[in-house]
Amino acid sequence: MGNKIYIFDTTLRDGEQTPGVSLNIHEKLEIARQLQALGVDIIEAGFPIASKGDFEAVKAIAQNIRGPVITGLARAAKKDIDTAWEALKYAENPRIHTFIATSDIHMEHKLKMTPEEVLERARSMVGYAKSLCPNVEFSPEDGTRTRPEFLYKVLEAVIDAGADVLNIPDTVGYTTPGEYGAFIKGIKDNVPNIDKAIISVHCHNDLGLAVANSLAAIENGAQQIECAINGLGERAGNAALEEVVMAIKTRSNHFNCHTDIVTEQITRTSSLVSHLTGVQIQNNKAIVGSNAFAHESGIHQHGVLNCRETYEIMTPESVGLKKNLIVLGKHSGRHAFEQRLKELGYANLNSDKVNEAFVKFKDLADKKKSISDEDIEALVKQEVFQVPENYKIEHFQVSSGNNMVATAAVKIRYNDNSVDEASCGDGPVDATFKAIEKAVGIDVTLKDYFLKAIGSGKDALGEVTVKIEKDSKIFSAKGVSTDVVEASAKAFINAINKMHYYLYQSESSATHNNETLVRI
Ligand code: KIV
Ligand code: ZN
């Protein structure tokens, strides 16, 4: 088994810094619950000083999630640390994570501070954080581009001031595995009090080396890896949690260490995060891509049929990919449907949600001969993460062709009012979106549109993801249907409902007077 490696998940902090990603408090809580089921050791829940929404989300996670350490990020400044503590103090196991840049380039051009000032700030702020919270992590930002002798001094000082964990970030994804491994070894050999702290690593993926660098650090004495589901994070992202964990598990003979991750929860976590962030997973992504366990060539298929290990180094089951046990179709009853939901991990759905999902299932079964697990998951996720449907599409009709202008007519219901609108556009989807915008009375910017088939076959469900922007905030939502224009319309109205909910109904923005809301 070897040493335990602590898995620090930063999906909700660095991961949420992924361009175009914005999660509301309910979505963050849902992800945090799933991270708890996944067995991560530490959840970095956000950056509390960054916004009121971040603060509330960190606080809600600290209040509701038991088991993992809950941490929040803070610059090495009193106000940041106080705010982080204000949100984290409810946690069963709180940790303050404070940072300051230590590379010459950052100190000179960003902080405009001398190395002596940075050293003093790091020492005093770690001491201050420790006076509030029993567990403190310190990160020297841009660590890998920091002069080693200076870094050793800073690390020694912050350990003396009470830091329990020292995280060495490769902030710009610049290092290479051999270099980073030697860098970590240098810290172990040259920081005199290093045995009093845990060494952590945090690698960005600008050169595609984040996972390799993290693993090289493990080989040189690091005990904590900071990573994010699906490799989300700033720019090219962070080390992908699922890749780091499965590398350690599959090659435990090489790394001689283990994690406590429940690997069977990986697929579920990855798909939840993709669903809620709207960030698609590339087909050939290691571990969680749709091709990760698919064998296309005849030689490979033959080999796997004879002996799985010929071409499979880990089993699909070990990451939670399940086989279809019984195919559901239009003659399947509620009981079989509910049973399948339980097998797929949706055991705690209330009966209203199950009923709604069952109605949609029956509706789909009329259009499609056999319903796969992927279809059911797509339907049920729509129910589980549905914000109140203030705006509903009652009816839509499109007309399009190669020699005509596409037109769409829609009827949208808001409370007891229905509004009819029509528009033409650049194709049926554009026309439908424009007609919906007119009916709802808002103007949003469409930032992203993605259509994929769930499963295969001509009758496959189409799943559309849209991202819309309003007031510099991004809202992402999905819609599914066997008709891709309908899936698009559903995704668009769902995104508008999310925006409406965020702006006017969620607890963190309870200032709006609903009476005035006929149209947004
Ligand atoms: O990449 C980075 O340096 C960070 C730190 C704040 C840990 O995200
Ligand atoms: Zn980072």
Short mmCIF file of C-alpha atoms and ligand atoms in Angstrom, two decimals:
data_model
loop_
_atom_site.label_atom_id
_atom_site.label_comp_id
_atom_site.label_asym_id
_atom_site.label_seq_id
_atom_site.Cartn_x
_atom_site.Cartn_y
_atom_site.Cartn_z
CA MET A 1 0.00 0.00 0.00
CA GLY A 2 2.78 2.43 0.88
CA ASN A 3 2.37 6.04 1.96
CA LYS A 4 -0.95 7.77 1.79
CA ILE A 5 -1.16 10.63 -0.71
CA TYR A 6 -3.67 13.31 0.26
CA ILE A 7 -5.97 14.39 -2.54
CA PHE A 8 -6.77 18.11 -2.40
CA ASP A 9 -9.54 18.95 -4.83
CA THR A 10 -9.62 22.47 -6.20
CA THR A 11 -12.47 22.06 -8.72
CA LEU A 12 -14.54 24.64 -6.87
CA ARG A 13 -11.72 27.20 -6.66
CA ASP A 14 -9.06 26.95 -9.38
CA GLY A 15 -11.48 24.84 -11.45
CA GLU A 16 -14.12 27.53 -11.25
CA GLN A 17 -11.52 29.94 -12.66
CA THR A 18 -11.83 28.03 -15.96
CA PRO A 19 -12.79 30.57 -18.61
CA GLY A 20 -16.58 30.53 -19.15
CA VAL A 21 -17.37 28.60 -15.96
CA SER A 22 -19.58 30.00 -13.25
CA LEU A 23 -21.37 27.86 -10.68
CA ASN A 24 -24.14 28.95 -8.34
CA ILE A 25 -24.22 28.05 -4.66
CA HIS A 26 -26.53 25.03 -5.18
CA GLU A 27 -24.35 23.62 -7.91
CA LYS A 28 -21.25 24.09 -5.76
CA LEU A 29 -22.91 22.28 -2.86
CA GLU A 30 -23.93 19.44 -5.15
CA ILE A 31 -20.36 19.09 -6.41
CA ALA A 32 -19.01 19.25 -2.85
CA ARG A 33 -21.38 16.41 -1.84
CA GLN A 34 -20.13 14.33 -4.73
CA LEU A 35 -16.49 15.11 -3.83
CA GLN A 36 -17.27 13.86 -0.34
CA ALA A 37 -18.64 10.60 -1.84
CA LEU A 38 -15.51 10.39 -3.99
CA GLY A 39 -13.45 10.44 -0.81
CA VAL A 40 -11.25 13.48 -1.40
CA ASP A 41 -9.27 14.53 1.67
CA ILE A 42 -9.51 18.28 1.18
CA ILE A 43 -12.07 20.39 -0.68
CA GLU A 44 -10.94 23.87 -1.67
CA ALA A 45 -14.39 25.42 -1.71
CA GLY A 46 -13.56 28.85 -3.13
CA PHE A 47 -11.86 32.20 -2.63
CA PRO A 48 -14.12 33.87 -0.06
CA ILE A 49 -12.95 37.46 -0.57
CA ALA A 50 -13.45 37.24 -4.34
CA SER A 51 -17.22 37.87 -4.25
CA LYS A 52 -20.29 37.56 -2.05
CA GLY A 53 -21.28 34.47 -4.02
CA ASP A 54 -17.92 32.82 -3.35
CA PHE A 55 -18.14 33.67 0.33
CA GLU A 56 -21.65 32.23 0.67
CA ALA A 57 -20.70 29.07 -1.20
CA VAL A 58 -17.64 28.43 0.99
CA LYS A 59 -19.75 29.04 4.09
CA ALA A 60 -22.52 26.69 2.89
CA ILE A 61 -19.99 23.96 2.14
CA ALA A 62 -18.30 24.47 5.52
CA GLN A 63 -21.70 24.17 7.21
CA ASN A 64 -22.95 21.14 5.31
CA ILE A 65 -20.09 18.87 4.34
CA ARG A 66 -18.62 16.62 7.01
CA GLY A 67 -15.53 14.44 6.61
CA PRO A 68 -13.09 16.21 4.29
CA VAL A 69 -11.05 19.22 5.38
CA ILE A 70 -12.70 22.35 3.95
CA THR A 71 -10.39 25.11 2.85
CA GLY A 72 -10.67 28.52 1.23
CA LEU A 73 -8.06 30.66 -0.46
CA ALA A 74 -6.80 33.97 0.92
CA ARG A 75 -4.03 36.31 -0.22
CA ALA A 76 -1.47 36.97 2.48
CA ALA A 77 -3.45 39.92 3.78
CA LYS A 78 -5.44 40.33 6.99
CA LYS A 79 -8.72 41.20 5.31
CA ASP A 80 -8.56 38.13 3.04
CA ILE A 81 -7.68 35.86 5.94
CA ASP A 82 -10.44 37.28 8.15
CA THR A 83 -13.00 36.81 5.37
CA ALA A 84 -11.82 33.28 4.67
CA TRP A 85 -12.07 32.41 8.35
CA GLU A 86 -15.53 33.97 8.61
CA ALA A 87 -16.70 31.49 5.93
CA LEU A 88 -14.65 28.49 7.07
CA LYS A 89 -15.17 28.59 10.82
CA TYR A 90 -18.30 26.39 10.56
CA ALA A 91 -16.36 23.49 9.08
CA GLU A 92 -15.70 20.32 11.05
CA ASN A 93 -12.07 20.48 9.82
CA PRO A 94 -11.28 23.97 8.53
CA ARG A 95 -8.05 25.02 6.83
CA ILE A 96 -6.95 28.49 5.68
CA HIS A 97 -4.91 28.44 2.49
CA THR A 98 -2.90 31.63 2.14
CA PHE A 99 -0.47 32.59 -0.62
CA ILE A 100 1.93 35.23 -1.86
CA ALA A 101 4.12 35.24 -4.96
CA THR A 102 7.84 34.63 -4.42
CA SER A 103 9.39 34.67 -7.90
CA ASP A 104 11.44 37.73 -8.87
CA ILE A 105 9.17 38.50 -11.81
CA HIS A 106 6.00 38.45 -9.66
CA MET A 107 7.55 40.33 -6.74
CA GLU A 108 8.91 43.08 -8.97
CA HIS A 109 6.12 43.51 -11.52
CA LYS A 110 2.98 42.38 -9.75
CA LEU A 111 3.47 42.91 -6.03
CA LYS A 112 6.06 45.70 -6.29
CA MET A 113 7.57 44.41 -3.07
CA THR A 114 11.15 43.55 -2.14
CA PRO A 115 12.02 39.93 -1.27
CA GLU A 116 12.49 40.99 2.39
CA GLU A 117 8.98 42.47 2.45
CA VAL A 118 7.50 39.33 0.89
CA LEU A 119 9.31 37.11 3.39
CA GLU A 120 8.03 39.20 6.29
CA ARG A 121 4.47 39.29 4.90
CA ALA A 122 4.41 35.52 4.42
CA ARG A 123 5.69 34.90 7.95
CA SER A 124 3.32 37.34 9.65
CA MET A 125 0.22 36.32 7.69
CA VAL A 126 0.77 32.60 8.24
CA GLY A 127 1.13 33.44 11.95
CA TYR A 128 -2.09 35.44 11.82
CA ALA A 129 -3.97 32.67 9.98
CA LYS A 130 -2.71 30.18 12.56
CA SER A 131 -4.03 32.36 15.39
CA LEU A 132 -7.52 31.85 13.89
CA CYS A 133 -7.46 28.36 12.43
CA PRO A 134 -5.70 25.20 13.65
CA ASN A 135 -4.72 24.13 10.13
CA VAL A 136 -2.88 26.45 7.71
CA GLU A 137 -1.52 25.90 4.22
CA PHE A 138 0.92 28.28 2.57
CA SER A 139 1.65 28.59 -1.17
CA PRO A 140 4.57 30.57 -2.60
CA GLU A 141 2.88 31.50 -5.89
CA ASP A 142 5.00 30.93 -9.01
CA GLY A 143 7.07 28.62 -6.80
CA THR A 144 8.84 26.83 -9.63
CA ARG A 145 10.23 30.11 -11.00
CA THR A 146 11.40 31.23 -7.54
CA ARG A 147 15.13 31.33 -6.72
CA PRO A 148 15.59 28.14 -4.65
CA GLU A 149 17.68 29.81 -1.91
CA PHE A 150 14.98 32.44 -1.36
CA LEU A 151 12.21 29.82 -1.45
CA TYR A 152 13.99 27.76 1.25
CA LYS A 153 14.13 30.83 3.51
CA VAL A 154 10.44 31.61 3.01
CA LEU A 155 9.40 28.01 3.65
CA GLU A 156 11.49 27.76 6.80
CA ALA A 157 9.98 31.00 8.10
CA VAL A 158 6.37 30.00 7.46
CA ILE A 159 6.83 26.60 9.07
CA ASP A 160 8.15 28.39 12.16
CA ALA A 161 5.09 30.63 11.99
CA GLY A 162 2.76 27.60 12.05
CA ALA A 163 2.18 26.39 8.46
CA ASP A 164 1.11 22.75 8.40
CA VAL A 165 1.18 22.30 4.63
CA LEU A 166 3.56 23.86 2.10
CA ASN A 167 2.18 23.85 -1.40
CA ILE A 168 4.67 24.40 -4.22
CA PRO A 169 2.75 25.67 -7.26
CA ASP A 170 3.90 25.45 -10.83
CA THR A 171 1.63 28.44 -11.42
CA VAL A 172 2.41 28.90 -15.10
CA GLY A 173 2.84 25.24 -16.03
CA TYR A 174 6.49 25.77 -16.95
CA THR A 175 8.36 22.97 -15.24
CA THR A 176 9.14 19.44 -16.46
CA PRO A 177 8.93 16.17 -14.50
CA GLY A 178 12.67 15.71 -13.93
CA GLU A 179 13.15 19.34 -12.99
CA TYR A 180 10.15 19.47 -10.65
CA GLY A 181 11.09 16.21 -8.92
CA ALA A 182 14.58 17.64 -8.26
CA PHE A 183 13.02 20.92 -7.06
CA ILE A 184 10.89 19.07 -4.48
CA LYS A 185 13.92 17.04 -3.39
CA GLY A 186 15.87 20.30 -3.04
CA ILE A 187 13.20 21.60 -0.65
CA LYS A 188 13.33 18.39 1.39
CA ASP A 189 17.11 18.56 1.60
CA ASN A 190 17.51 22.28 2.29
CA VAL A 191 14.64 23.45 4.50
CA PRO A 192 15.82 22.50 7.99
CA ASN A 193 12.39 22.19 9.65
CA ILE A 194 10.66 20.55 6.64
CA ASP A 195 9.75 17.43 8.62
CA LYS A 196 7.20 19.55 10.54
CA ALA A 197 5.09 20.12 7.40
CA ILE A 198 3.49 18.24 4.54
CA ILE A 199 4.74 19.05 1.04
CA SER A 200 1.99 19.59 -1.49
CA VAL A 201 2.10 20.20 -5.23
CA HIS A 202 -0.17 22.21 -7.53
CA CYS A 203 0.60 21.92 -11.24
CA HIS A 204 -0.88 23.75 -14.19
CA ASN A 205 -1.14 22.11 -17.55
CA ASP A 206 0.16 24.74 -19.98
CA LEU A 207 2.62 22.27 -21.51
CA GLY A 208 0.41 19.23 -20.93
CA LEU A 209 2.68 18.09 -18.08
CA ALA A 210 0.57 18.76 -14.97
CA VAL A 211 -0.13 15.10 -14.13
CA ALA A 212 3.41 13.95 -14.98
CA ASN A 213 4.88 16.76 -12.87
CA SER A 214 2.62 15.92 -9.91
CA LEU A 215 3.63 12.27 -10.08
CA ALA A 216 7.33 13.18 -10.29
CA ALA A 217 6.84 15.21 -7.11
CA ILE A 218 5.32 12.17 -5.38
CA GLU A 219 8.42 10.17 -6.29
CA ASN A 220 10.45 12.84 -4.50
CA GLY A 221 8.56 13.08 -1.24
CA ALA A 222 5.44 15.19 -1.86
CA GLN A 223 2.44 13.89 0.11
CA GLN A 224 -0.44 16.01 -1.15
CA ILE A 225 -1.58 16.61 -4.73
CA GLU A 226 -3.81 19.52 -5.65
CA CYS A 227 -5.93 18.66 -8.66
CA ALA A 228 -9.31 19.23 -10.25
CA ILE A 229 -11.97 17.01 -11.77
CA ASN A 230 -11.62 16.78 -15.56
CA GLY A 231 -8.44 18.88 -15.26
CA LEU A 232 -10.41 22.13 -14.92
CA GLY A 233 -8.59 25.31 -13.91
CA GLU A 234 -6.99 28.54 -15.09
CA ARG A 235 -5.94 28.54 -18.76
CA ALA A 236 -5.05 24.93 -19.69
CA GLY A 237 -6.22 23.77 -16.27
CA ASN A 238 -4.82 21.86 -13.32
CA ALA A 239 -3.67 18.27 -12.98
CA ALA A 240 -6.72 16.06 -13.58
CA LEU A 241 -7.74 14.32 -10.35
CA GLU A 242 -8.93 11.18 -12.11
CA GLU A 243 -5.63 10.79 -13.97
CA VAL A 244 -3.45 11.32 -10.92
CA VAL A 245 -5.52 8.91 -8.83
CA MET A 246 -5.73 6.15 -11.44
CA ALA A 247 -2.00 6.45 -12.18
CA ILE A 248 -1.24 5.95 -8.50
CA LYS A 249 -3.67 3.04 -8.26
CA THR A 250 -2.76 1.30 -11.53
CA ARG A 251 0.99 1.74 -10.99
CA SER A 252 1.07 1.29 -7.22
CA ASN A 253 4.00 -1.11 -7.74
CA HIS A 254 5.95 1.82 -9.17
CA PHE A 255 4.83 4.69 -6.92
CA ASN A 256 4.55 2.63 -3.74
CA CYS A 257 1.77 4.80 -2.35
CA HIS A 258 -2.03 4.98 -2.32
CA THR A 259 -4.95 7.39 -2.07
CA ASP A 260 -8.26 6.93 -0.28
CA ILE A 261 -10.29 7.87 -3.34
CA VAL A 262 -13.33 5.70 -4.04
CA THR A 263 -12.39 5.26 -7.68
CA GLU A 264 -15.80 3.80 -8.58
CA GLN A 265 -17.19 7.33 -8.05
CA ILE A 266 -14.90 8.89 -10.66
CA THR A 267 -17.18 8.64 -13.70
CA ARG A 268 -20.16 9.98 -11.79
CA THR A 269 -18.15 12.91 -10.43
CA SER A 270 -16.67 13.72 -13.81
CA SER A 271 -20.03 13.71 -15.53
CA LEU A 272 -21.67 15.81 -12.79
CA VAL A 273 -18.91 18.42 -13.05
CA SER A 274 -19.14 18.45 -16.84
CA HIS A 275 -22.92 18.78 -16.64
CA LEU A 276 -22.88 21.67 -14.20
CA THR A 277 -19.94 23.59 -15.66
CA GLY A 278 -20.93 23.00 -19.28
CA VAL A 279 -17.31 22.03 -20.06
CA GLN A 280 -17.34 19.05 -22.42
CA ILE A 281 -14.97 16.14 -21.97
CA GLN A 282 -12.97 15.28 -25.07
CA ASN A 283 -13.65 11.74 -26.32
CA ASN A 284 -10.04 10.60 -25.97
CA LYS A 285 -9.53 12.12 -22.51
CA ALA A 286 -7.75 9.61 -20.24
CA ILE A 287 -9.98 7.80 -17.71
CA VAL A 288 -13.25 9.69 -18.32
CA GLY A 289 -13.39 10.28 -22.10
CA SER A 290 -16.07 8.29 -23.91
CA ASN A 291 -13.35 6.38 -25.79
CA ALA A 292 -11.19 5.66 -22.74
CA PHE A 293 -12.36 2.04 -22.58
CA ALA A 294 -13.53 1.57 -26.18
CA HIS A 295 -11.65 -0.84 -28.43
CA GLU A 296 -12.05 -0.08 -32.10
CA SER A 297 -9.51 -2.14 -34.01
CA GLY A 298 -10.31 -5.78 -34.69
CA ILE A 299 -6.97 -6.94 -33.31
CA HIS A 300 -7.61 -5.11 -30.04
CA GLN A 301 -11.19 -6.39 -29.79
CA HIS A 302 -10.01 -9.92 -30.38
CA GLY A 303 -7.30 -9.56 -27.76
CA VAL A 304 -9.68 -8.14 -25.14
CA LEU A 305 -12.23 -10.88 -25.78
CA ASN A 306 -9.58 -13.55 -25.19
CA CYS A 307 -7.95 -11.87 -22.22
CA ARG A 308 -8.97 -8.41 -21.04
CA GLU A 309 -5.48 -7.46 -19.82
CA THR A 310 -4.07 -7.64 -23.37
CA TYR A 311 -5.24 -4.09 -23.99
CA GLU A 312 -6.81 -2.94 -20.70
CA ILE A 313 -4.62 -1.76 -17.83
CA MET A 314 -7.63 -0.93 -15.64
CA THR A 315 -11.23 -2.03 -15.75
CA PRO A 316 -14.12 0.27 -16.69
CA GLU A 317 -15.83 -0.89 -13.48
CA SER A 318 -12.91 0.42 -11.39
CA VAL A 319 -13.80 3.99 -12.44
CA GLY A 320 -17.53 3.39 -12.08
CA LEU A 321 -18.50 2.71 -15.68
CA LYS A 322 -21.47 0.39 -15.46
CA LYS A 323 -22.79 -2.11 -17.93
CA ASN A 324 -26.40 -1.95 -19.07
CA LEU A 325 -28.09 -4.75 -17.18
CA ILE A 326 -31.61 -4.64 -18.61
CA VAL A 327 -32.67 -2.50 -21.53
CA LEU A 328 -35.62 -0.30 -20.69
CA GLY A 329 -38.25 0.55 -23.28
CA LYS A 330 -41.82 1.67 -23.65
CA HIS A 331 -43.25 -1.32 -21.81
CA SER A 332 -41.07 -0.77 -18.74
CA GLY A 333 -42.96 0.31 -15.66
CA ARG A 334 -42.25 2.85 -12.96
CA HIS A 335 -40.79 0.18 -10.70
CA ALA A 336 -38.15 -0.91 -13.23
CA PHE A 337 -37.38 2.74 -13.95
CA GLU A 338 -36.94 3.58 -10.27
CA GLN A 339 -34.81 0.49 -9.75
CA ARG A 340 -32.53 1.59 -12.61
CA LEU A 341 -32.29 5.08 -11.13
CA LYS A 342 -31.08 3.54 -7.87
CA GLU A 343 -28.49 1.45 -9.70
CA LEU A 344 -27.27 4.61 -11.40
CA GLY A 345 -26.77 6.27 -8.01
CA TYR A 346 -29.94 8.37 -7.83
CA ALA A 347 -31.29 6.65 -4.72
CA ASN A 348 -32.37 9.76 -2.86
CA LEU A 349 -34.57 11.46 -5.42
CA ASN A 350 -37.88 12.61 -4.00
CA SER A 351 -40.97 11.09 -5.56
CA ASP A 352 -41.89 14.31 -7.43
CA LYS A 353 -38.56 14.25 -9.23
CA VAL A 354 -38.92 10.52 -9.97
CA ASN A 355 -42.43 11.13 -11.33
CA GLU A 356 -41.30 13.98 -13.57
CA ALA A 357 -38.36 11.92 -14.83
CA PHE A 358 -40.68 8.95 -15.44
CA VAL A 359 -43.05 11.09 -17.53
CA LYS A 360 -40.07 12.22 -19.63
CA PHE A 361 -38.86 8.63 -19.87
CA LYS A 362 -42.25 7.47 -21.20
CA ASP A 363 -42.30 10.34 -23.61
CA LEU A 364 -38.86 9.35 -24.88
CA ALA A 365 -39.80 5.66 -25.04
CA ASP A 366 -42.52 6.59 -27.54
CA LYS A 367 -39.85 7.99 -29.84
CA LYS A 368 -36.99 5.59 -29.18
CA LYS A 369 -37.02 1.79 -29.09
CA SER A 370 -34.59 1.10 -26.28
CA ILE A 371 -33.47 3.52 -23.61
CA SER A 372 -29.86 3.35 -22.41
CA ASP A 373 -28.41 4.32 -19.06
CA GLU A 374 -26.92 7.41 -20.70
CA ASP A 375 -30.40 8.44 -21.87
CA ILE A 376 -31.80 7.98 -18.37
CA GLU A 377 -28.96 9.95 -16.82
CA ALA A 378 -29.48 12.78 -19.30
CA LEU A 379 -33.19 12.90 -18.42
CA VAL A 380 -32.75 12.66 -14.71
CA LYS A 381 -29.99 15.27 -14.53
CA GLN A 382 -32.42 17.68 -16.15
CA GLU A 383 -34.79 17.03 -13.24
CA VAL A 384 -32.28 17.01 -10.42
CA PHE A 385 -30.57 20.26 -11.34
CA GLN A 386 -33.58 22.09 -12.69
CA VAL A 387 -34.04 25.54 -11.19
CA PRO A 388 -37.68 26.72 -10.95
CA GLU A 389 -39.10 26.87 -14.47
CA ASN A 390 -40.33 30.45 -14.49
CA TYR A 391 -40.34 30.48 -18.25
CA LYS A 392 -41.71 27.45 -20.05
CA ILE A 393 -41.93 26.72 -23.75
CA GLU A 394 -45.57 25.88 -24.43
CA HIS A 395 -45.17 25.56 -28.14
CA PHE A 396 -42.63 26.14 -30.87
CA GLN A 397 -42.64 25.77 -34.61
CA VAL A 398 -39.82 26.24 -37.09
CA SER A 399 -39.55 26.36 -40.80
CA SER A 400 -36.22 26.13 -42.58
CA GLY A 401 -34.63 24.83 -45.74
CA ASN A 402 -31.71 25.41 -48.08
CA ASN A 403 -33.41 28.12 -50.19
CA MET A 404 -35.36 30.02 -47.59
CA VAL A 405 -34.92 32.19 -44.52
CA ALA A 406 -35.44 30.18 -41.34
CA THR A 407 -38.33 31.35 -39.18
CA ALA A 408 -39.51 30.32 -35.74
CA ALA A 409 -42.66 31.00 -33.74
CA VAL A 410 -42.78 30.35 -29.99
CA LYS A 411 -45.29 30.58 -27.18
CA ILE A 412 -43.61 31.14 -23.79
CA ARG A 413 -45.45 30.97 -20.50
CA TYR A 414 -44.48 33.06 -17.48
CA ASN A 415 -46.74 32.48 -14.47
CA ASP A 416 -50.25 32.88 -15.89
CA ASN A 417 -49.23 34.88 -18.95
CA SER A 418 -48.37 33.49 -22.33
CA VAL A 419 -46.48 35.47 -24.93
CA ASP A 420 -46.32 34.63 -28.65
CA GLU A 421 -43.37 35.82 -30.71
CA ALA A 422 -41.77 35.01 -34.02
CA SER A 423 -38.44 35.72 -35.61
CA CYS A 424 -36.32 34.81 -38.55
CA GLY A 425 -32.67 33.89 -38.19
CA ASP A 426 -29.58 32.24 -39.52
CA GLY A 427 -30.98 28.73 -39.42
CA PRO A 428 -33.71 27.20 -37.23
CA VAL A 429 -31.78 27.34 -33.95
CA ASP A 430 -30.86 31.00 -34.33
CA ALA A 431 -34.46 31.86 -35.29
CA THR A 432 -35.79 29.97 -32.25
CA PHE A 433 -33.35 31.66 -29.87
CA LYS A 434 -34.27 35.08 -31.24
CA ALA A 435 -37.99 34.37 -30.91
CA ILE A 436 -37.48 33.20 -27.30
CA GLU A 437 -35.45 36.32 -26.48
CA LYS A 438 -38.23 38.49 -27.85
CA ALA A 439 -40.93 36.63 -25.93
CA VAL A 440 -39.04 36.80 -22.64
CA GLY A 441 -38.06 40.39 -23.27
CA ILE A 442 -34.35 40.06 -22.67
CA ASP A 443 -31.20 40.41 -24.64
CA VAL A 444 -28.44 37.94 -23.83
CA THR A 445 -25.18 37.07 -25.53
CA LEU A 446 -24.86 33.48 -26.65
CA LYS A 447 -21.30 32.55 -25.61
CA ASP A 448 -21.26 28.88 -26.49
CA TYR A 449 -23.40 26.24 -28.15
CA PHE A 450 -22.58 22.55 -28.23
CA LEU A 451 -24.59 19.65 -29.60
CA LYS A 452 -23.79 16.01 -29.01
CA ALA A 453 -25.57 12.72 -29.47
CA ILE A 454 -26.17 10.60 -26.39
CA GLY A 455 -25.32 7.07 -27.45
CA SER A 456 -25.63 6.04 -31.07
CA GLY A 457 -28.29 5.36 -33.69
CA LYS A 458 -30.54 7.59 -35.75
CA ASP A 459 -32.96 7.97 -32.88
CA ALA A 460 -30.24 9.01 -30.39
CA LEU A 461 -31.06 11.80 -27.98
CA GLY A 462 -29.47 15.12 -28.86
CA GLU A 463 -28.02 16.96 -25.89
CA VAL A 464 -27.43 20.68 -26.31
CA THR A 465 -25.34 22.80 -23.96
CA VAL A 466 -25.65 26.57 -24.18
CA LYS A 467 -23.84 29.30 -22.30
CA ILE A 468 -25.36 32.75 -22.20
CA GLU A 469 -23.88 35.90 -20.76
CA LYS A 470 -25.71 38.67 -18.95
CA ASP A 471 -24.05 41.43 -16.95
CA SER A 472 -20.65 39.68 -17.22
CA LYS A 473 -22.04 36.51 -15.66
CA ILE A 474 -22.18 33.22 -17.53
CA PHE A 475 -25.14 30.84 -17.23
CA SER A 476 -24.82 27.36 -18.64
CA ALA A 477 -27.66 24.86 -19.17
CA LYS A 478 -28.58 21.78 -21.14
CA GLY A 479 -31.60 20.49 -23.02
CA VAL A 480 -32.26 17.01 -24.36
CA SER A 481 -34.64 15.74 -27.01
CA THR A 482 -34.65 13.47 -30.02
CA ASP A 483 -35.30 16.69 -31.98
CA VAL A 484 -32.19 18.90 -31.93
CA VAL A 485 -34.09 22.17 -32.39
CA GLU A 486 -36.27 21.28 -29.41
CA ALA A 487 -33.17 20.32 -27.39
CA SER A 488 -31.67 23.71 -28.32
CA ALA A 489 -34.82 25.60 -27.31
CA LYS A 490 -34.96 23.73 -24.00
CA ALA A 491 -31.28 24.44 -23.27
CA PHE A 492 -31.76 28.13 -24.04
CA ILE A 493 -34.87 28.53 -21.88
CA ASN A 494 -33.17 26.56 -19.08
CA ALA A 495 -30.23 28.97 -19.22
CA ILE A 496 -32.64 31.91 -19.04
CA ASN A 497 -34.38 30.30 -16.05
CA LYS A 498 -31.00 29.88 -14.38
CA MET A 499 -30.19 33.50 -14.99
CA HIS A 500 -33.57 34.55 -13.66
CA TYR A 501 -33.10 32.39 -10.59
CA TYR A 502 -29.61 33.69 -9.97
CA LEU A 503 -30.53 37.33 -10.43
CA TYR A 504 -33.85 37.36 -8.63
CA GLN A 505 -34.54 34.31 -6.56
CA SER A 506 -31.50 32.70 -4.95
CA GLU A 507 -30.90 33.51 -1.30
CA SER A 508 -27.75 35.44 -2.07
CA SER A 509 -29.70 37.98 -4.10
CA ALA A 510 -32.98 38.15 -2.24
CA THR A 511 -33.34 41.88 -2.74
CA HIS A 512 -35.46 41.82 -5.87
CA ASN A 513 -39.16 42.57 -5.76
CA ASN A 514 -40.80 39.67 -7.60
CA GLU A 515 -44.00 41.65 -8.11
CA THR A 516 -42.44 43.69 -10.89
CA LEU A 517 -41.25 40.63 -12.74
CA VAL A 518 -43.45 40.01 -15.69
CA ARG A 519 -40.51 40.09 -18.02
CA ILE A 520 -36.87 40.34 -17.10
O1 KIV B 1 -1.55 28.34 -9.49
C1 KIV B 1 -1.34 28.85 -8.37
O2 KIV B 1 -0.26 29.32 -8.05
C2 KIV B 1 -2.44 28.87 -7.44
C3 KIV B 1 -2.11 29.22 -6.03
C4 KIV B 1 -2.97 30.27 -5.49
C5 KIV B 1 -2.06 27.99 -5.19
O3 KIV B 1 -3.57 28.56 -7.79
ZN ZN B 2 -3.48 27.37 -9.66
#
